[in-house]
Tab-separated table of C-alpha atoms in Angstrom:
chain	number	residue	atom	x	y	z
D	152	MET	CA	26.394	-7.039	17.823
D	153	THR	CA	26.704	-4.165	20.259
D	154	VAL	CA	24.278	-1.251	20.413
D	155	VAL	CA	26.714	0.950	18.497
D	156	GLU	CA	27.062	-1.685	15.788
D	157	HIS	CA	23.277	-1.924	15.530
D	158	LEU	CA	23.055	1.856	15.171
D	159	GLU	CA	25.740	1.838	12.487
D	160	GLU	CA	23.834	-0.889	10.631
D	161	LEU	CA	20.624	1.138	10.936
D	162	ARG	CA	22.415	4.237	9.633
D	163	ARG	CA	23.685	2.235	6.666
D	164	LEU	CA	20.137	1.054	6.010
D	165	LEU	CA	18.796	4.612	6.039
D	166	ILE	CA	21.585	5.932	3.815
D	167	ILE	CA	21.070	3.182	1.226
D	168	SER	CA	17.299	3.745	1.275
D	169	ILE	CA	17.649	7.511	0.799
D	170	VAL	CA	20.299	7.174	-1.911
D	171	SER	CA	18.261	4.556	-3.787
D	172	THR	CA	15.212	6.831	-3.657
D	173	LEU	CA	17.213	9.774	-5.000
D	174	VAL	CA	18.769	7.697	-7.769
D	175	MET	CA	15.420	6.267	-8.838
D	176	ALA	CA	13.876	9.754	-8.658
D	177	VAL	CA	16.525	10.993	-11.118
D	178	VAL	CA	15.777	8.034	-13.395
D	179	CYS	CA	12.024	8.595	-13.129
D	180	TRP	CA	12.508	12.269	-14.012
D	181	PHE	CA	13.240	11.244	-17.603
D	182	PHE	CA	9.955	9.307	-17.677
D	183	SER	CA	7.910	11.910	-15.816
D	184	ASP	CA	6.235	13.161	-19.002
D	185	ALA	CA	4.974	9.675	-19.836
D	186	PHE	CA	3.662	9.100	-16.307
D	187	LEU	CA	2.172	12.589	-16.246
D	188	LYS	CA	0.287	11.796	-19.437
D	189	ILE	CA	-1.182	8.714	-17.738
D	190	LEU	CA	-2.205	10.704	-14.661
D	191	LEU	CA	-3.832	13.379	-16.824
D	192	GLU	CA	-5.784	10.879	-18.901
D	193	PRO	CA	-8.974	11.051	-16.754
D	194	VAL	CA	-9.116	14.806	-17.525
D	195	THR	CA	-7.754	14.949	-21.061
D	196	LYS	CA	-10.111	12.251	-22.342
D	197	THR	CA	-13.022	14.556	-21.459
D	198	GLY	CA	-11.603	17.187	-23.836
D	199	ASN	CA	-10.285	19.467	-21.077
D	200	LYS	CA	-6.715	20.672	-20.577
D	201	ILE	CA	-4.491	21.209	-17.562
D	202	ILE	CA	-2.825	24.612	-17.115
D	203	TYR	CA	-0.152	26.081	-14.850
D	204	ILE	CA	-0.265	29.617	-13.493
D	205	GLY	CA	3.186	29.870	-11.907
D	206	VAL	CA	6.543	30.030	-13.681
D	207	THR	CA	7.991	27.185	-11.597
D	208	GLU	CA	4.753	25.245	-11.057
D	209	ALA	CA	5.282	22.803	-13.935
D	210	VAL	CA	8.901	21.933	-13.096
D	211	PHE	CA	8.253	21.551	-9.356
D	212	THR	CA	5.253	19.349	-10.093
D	213	LYS	CA	7.422	17.081	-12.234
D	214	ILE	CA	10.020	16.947	-9.454
D	215	LYS	CA	7.323	15.970	-6.956
D	216	LEU	CA	6.053	13.269	-9.299
D	217	ALA	CA	9.609	12.010	-9.922
D	218	PHE	CA	10.231	11.625	-6.180
D	219	PHE	CA	6.930	9.792	-5.737
D	220	LEU	CA	7.762	7.404	-8.570
D	221	GLY	CA	11.319	7.079	-7.290
D	222	PHE	CA	10.020	6.038	-3.888
D	223	LEU	CA	7.781	3.379	-5.445
D	224	ALA	CA	10.609	2.140	-7.672
D	225	SER	CA	13.088	1.963	-4.772
D	226	LEU	CA	10.593	0.344	-2.400
D	227	PRO	CA	11.943	-3.184	-3.094
D	228	VAL	CA	15.434	-1.967	-2.148
D	229	ILE	CA	14.129	-0.297	1.022
D	230	LEU	CA	12.193	-3.420	2.016
D	231	TRP	CA	15.222	-5.578	1.237
D	232	GLN	CA	17.389	-3.473	3.543
D	233	PHE	CA	14.753	-3.634	6.256
D	234	TRP	CA	14.456	-7.400	5.740
D	235	SER	CA	18.256	-7.850	5.980
D	236	PHE	CA	18.378	-5.778	9.176
D	237	ILE	CA	15.699	-7.827	10.955
D	238	LEU	CA	16.450	-11.305	9.569
D	239	PRO	CA	19.491	-12.254	11.752
D	240	ALA	CA	17.389	-11.864	14.913
D	241	LEU	CA	14.725	-14.330	13.751
D	242	ARG	CA	14.456	-18.075	13.994
D	243	LYS	CA	14.049	-20.351	10.978
D	244	VAL	CA	10.251	-20.388	10.914
D	245	GLU	CA	10.056	-16.693	11.764
D	246	ARG	CA	12.290	-15.891	8.795
D	247	VAL	CA	9.815	-17.549	6.428
D	248	TYR	CA	6.850	-15.678	7.894
D	249	PHE	CA	8.713	-12.372	7.917
D	250	THR	CA	9.770	-12.824	4.284
D	251	LEU	CA	6.165	-13.528	3.320
D	252	PHE	CA	5.096	-10.468	5.320
D	253	VAL	CA	7.534	-8.151	3.499
D	254	PHE	CA	6.619	-9.521	0.078
D	255	THR	CA	2.878	-9.429	0.765
D	256	SER	CA	2.993	-5.893	2.158
D	257	PHE	CA	4.776	-4.680	-0.989
D	258	VAL	CA	2.282	-6.393	-3.299
D	259	LEU	CA	-0.689	-5.033	-1.326
D	260	PHE	CA	0.712	-1.490	-1.296
D	261	ILE	CA	1.358	-1.408	-5.048
D	262	GLY	CA	-1.937	-3.175	-5.702
D	263	GLY	CA	-3.791	-0.608	-3.603
D	264	ILE	CA	-2.293	2.294	-5.552
D	265	ALA	CA	-3.057	0.601	-8.883
D	266	PHE	CA	-6.639	-0.177	-7.846
D	267	GLY	CA	-7.140	3.333	-6.521
D	268	PHE	CA	-6.041	4.917	-9.800
D	269	LEU	CA	-7.480	2.487	-12.356
D	270	VAL	CA	-10.883	2.065	-10.703
D	271	VAL	CA	-11.824	4.621	-8.069
D	272	PHE	CA	-9.836	7.690	-9.157
D	273	LYS	CA	-10.817	7.518	-12.816
D	274	MET	CA	-14.500	7.105	-11.980
D	275	CYS	CA	-14.338	9.892	-9.407
D	276	VAL	CA	-12.622	12.389	-11.731
D	277	SER	CA	-14.873	11.469	-14.658
D	278	PHE	CA	-17.960	12.153	-12.554
D	279	LEU	CA	-16.655	15.354	-10.997
D	280	MET	CA	-15.637	16.768	-14.381
D	281	ARG	CA	-19.271	16.485	-15.498
D	282	TYR	CA	-20.577	17.898	-12.236
D	283	GLY	CA	-20.160	21.538	-13.302
D	284	GLY	CA	-22.374	21.148	-16.350
D	285	ALA	CA	-21.991	22.844	-19.706
D	286	GLU	CA	-22.027	26.360	-18.256
D	287	LEU	CA	-18.803	26.032	-16.243
D	288	VAL	CA	-15.370	25.583	-17.800
D	289	PRO	CA	-12.833	23.698	-15.609
D	290	MET	CA	-9.403	25.335	-15.276
D	291	LEU	CA	-7.284	22.824	-13.365
D	292	THR	CA	-3.695	23.677	-12.504
D	293	ILE	CA	-1.082	20.969	-12.809
D	294	GLY	CA	0.224	21.499	-9.271
D	295	ASN	CA	-3.152	21.120	-7.577
D	296	TYR	CA	-4.154	18.204	-9.784
D	297	VAL	CA	-1.005	16.154	-9.167
D	298	SER	CA	-1.114	16.905	-5.421
D	299	PHE	CA	-4.754	15.797	-5.329
D	300	THR	CA	-3.880	12.634	-7.265
D	301	LEU	CA	-0.984	11.628	-4.985
D	302	ASN	CA	-2.980	12.408	-1.834
D	303	PHE	CA	-5.780	10.288	-3.260
D	304	LEU	CA	-3.634	7.264	-4.170
D	305	LEU	CA	-1.304	6.980	-1.170
D	306	PRO	CA	-4.133	6.206	1.306
D	307	PHE	CA	-5.244	3.364	-0.968
D	308	GLY	CA	-1.809	1.787	-0.716
D	309	LEU	CA	-1.919	2.011	3.076
D	310	ILE	CA	-5.539	0.877	3.384
D	311	PHE	CA	-4.798	-2.253	1.354
D	312	GLU	CA	-2.419	-3.275	4.151
D	313	MET	CA	-5.428	-3.687	6.460
D	314	PRO	CA	-5.909	-7.473	5.982
D	315	LEU	CA	-2.216	-8.128	6.614
D	316	ALA	CA	-2.174	-5.914	9.711
D	317	SER	CA	-5.352	-7.599	10.961
D	318	TYR	CA	-3.721	-11.009	10.650
D	319	PHE	CA	-0.764	-10.076	12.852
D	320	LEU	CA	-2.951	-8.218	15.369
D	321	ALA	CA	-5.129	-11.316	15.617
D	322	ARG	CA	-2.062	-13.490	16.160
D	323	LEU	CA	-1.023	-11.177	18.997
D	324	GLY	CA	-4.512	-11.274	20.498
D	325	VAL	CA	-5.032	-7.527	20.112
D	326	ILE	CA	-8.213	-7.816	18.055
D	327	SER	CA	-10.846	-10.525	17.665
D	328	TYR	CA	-13.560	-11.339	15.170
D	329	ARG	CA	-16.292	-10.718	17.746
D	330	THR	CA	-14.927	-7.231	18.423
D	331	MET	CA	-14.735	-6.415	14.722
D	332	VAL	CA	-18.362	-7.466	14.271
D	333	LYS	CA	-19.466	-5.304	17.211
D	334	VAL	CA	-17.736	-2.171	15.863
D	335	ARG	CA	-18.895	-2.747	12.285
D	336	LYS	CA	-21.154	0.325	12.318
D	337	PHE	CA	-18.245	2.451	13.543
D	338	ALA	CA	-16.148	1.030	10.699
D	339	VAL	CA	-18.716	2.316	8.210
D	340	LEU	CA	-18.596	5.742	9.831
D	341	ALA	CA	-14.782	5.746	9.863
D	342	ALA	CA	-14.672	4.757	6.182
D	343	VAL	CA	-16.941	7.672	5.257
D	344	ILE	CA	-14.901	10.111	7.391
D	345	VAL	CA	-11.607	8.991	5.834
D	346	ALA	CA	-13.123	9.174	2.346
D	347	SER	CA	-14.458	12.680	3.026
D	348	ALA	CA	-11.047	13.854	4.242
D	349	VAL	CA	-9.194	12.412	1.248
D	350	VAL	CA	-11.638	13.312	-1.518
D	351	ALA	CA	-12.392	16.753	-0.004
D	352	SER	CA	-15.487	17.115	-2.164
D	353	PRO	CA	-19.116	17.906	-1.271
D	354	ASP	CA	-20.195	15.283	-3.788
D	355	ILE	CA	-21.543	12.293	-1.860
D	356	PHE	CA	-21.049	9.952	-4.848
D	357	SER	CA	-17.267	10.442	-4.823
D	358	VAL	CA	-17.118	9.990	-1.065
D	359	LEU	CA	-19.090	6.732	-1.201
D	360	LEU	CA	-16.995	5.569	-4.143
D	361	PHE	CA	-13.879	5.968	-1.996
D	362	ALA	CA	-15.479	4.606	1.188
D	363	SER	CA	-16.816	1.400	-0.381
D	364	PRO	CA	-13.399	-0.277	-0.935
D	365	ILE	CA	-12.340	0.758	2.580
D	366	TYR	CA	-15.322	-0.968	4.150
D	367	LEU	CA	-14.916	-3.979	1.862
D	368	LEU	CA	-11.331	-4.329	3.074
D	369	TYR	CA	-12.628	-4.144	6.642
D	370	GLU	CA	-14.920	-7.100	5.984
D	371	ILE	CA	-12.056	-8.994	4.340
D	372	SER	CA	-9.893	-8.217	7.374
D	373	ALA	CA	-12.636	-9.526	9.674
D	374	THR	CA	-12.691	-12.765	7.677
D	375	VAL	CA	-8.900	-13.006	7.941
D	376	VAL	CA	-9.152	-12.554	11.716
D	377	ARG	CA	-11.818	-15.255	11.942
D	378	VAL	CA	-9.719	-17.749	9.972
D	379	THR	CA	-6.661	-16.857	12.079
D	380	GLU	CA	-8.568	-17.470	15.316
D	381	TRP	CA	-9.819	-20.785	13.948
D	382	THR	CA	-6.325	-22.021	13.040
D	383	MET	CA	-4.965	-20.861	16.404
D	384	GLY	CA	-7.802	-22.709	18.154
D	385	LEU	CA	-6.908	-25.898	16.279
D	386	LYS	CA	-3.299	-25.549	17.328
D	387	MET	CA	-4.174	-24.996	20.988
D	388	SER	CA	-6.449	-28.043	21.001
D	389	GLY	CA	-3.666	-30.208	19.631
D	390	LYS	CA	-5.222	-30.608	16.197
D	391	THR	CA	-3.523	-29.699	12.951
D	392	PHE	CA	-4.830	-28.124	9.808
D	393	ASP	CA	-3.807	-30.354	6.921
D	394	LEU	CA	-2.601	-28.161	4.066
D	395	PRO	CA	-2.756	-29.499	0.524
D	396	ALA	CA	0.411	-31.227	-0.587
D	397	PRO	CA	1.455	-28.531	-3.131
D	398	VAL	CA	1.244	-25.843	-0.453
D	399	LYS	CA	3.325	-27.954	1.919
D	400	ARG	CA	5.987	-28.480	-0.728
D	401	LEU	CA	6.058	-24.754	-1.517
D	402	MET	CA	6.516	-23.826	2.154
D	403	LYS	CA	9.239	-26.461	2.567
D	404	ARG	CA	11.135	-25.085	-0.438
D	405	ALA	CA	10.803	-21.564	0.964
D	406	ARG	CA	12.254	-22.672	4.314
D	407	ASP	CA	15.087	-24.547	2.580
D	408	PHE	CA	15.844	-21.454	0.489
D	409	MET	CA	15.878	-19.124	3.484
D	410	VAL	CA	17.953	-21.442	5.683
D	411	PRO	CA	20.391	-23.525	3.591
D	412	ALA	CA	21.405	-26.859	5.027
D	413	LYS	CA	24.737	-26.842	6.857
């Protein structure tokens, strides 16, 4: 393909991704009340209510939520388009690894958002709602609450990509396990800084609650880097790592599926 043909293919990819997001956003609009009820559960279960102080605040908040849900719902289509655009340039083995990368990144992103909401966010909101005591009455607006929720959850989806990114950086020789061990104390500091920026609360409990999964993912990433370096060392020394037979059969079926026999 020429450069112009590549650009036309890229434009088609972007158009399909944008259209799929818009279509799914329209579909999610009809379910926005149900999803909004789920997002409000950490507050409503404490007996408090959410208000809105602007005439258009409620409708624009639902539109924002619909676009967020539409993006998540259309993410498989976006990743599929991206996968189709890159796949012809890859070799047989690279196609298998790239397919696993796309699938794993999607699972980690959705898993990070789900973990952030079901575990960290609910605990954080439940604690903060009791922080004011009996003398103060919370008056949360729907716009600020939903914006806070989305800004809280999106970083979790990105942070959960850390082990996968660490694997590929280790394969490229950009990072090493020894380096990650040396900068461990800076990783703790970075986790607290990121948590403070996202939570935006003077409460140290909420900050540490957010920072703990970040640092745990850093340690998991360091383990992934160590295992990657070990397998690469075996390959360079001429040795092979004998995978269990079921894993070998699964990888062979994946390669046969990706590249049909001629």
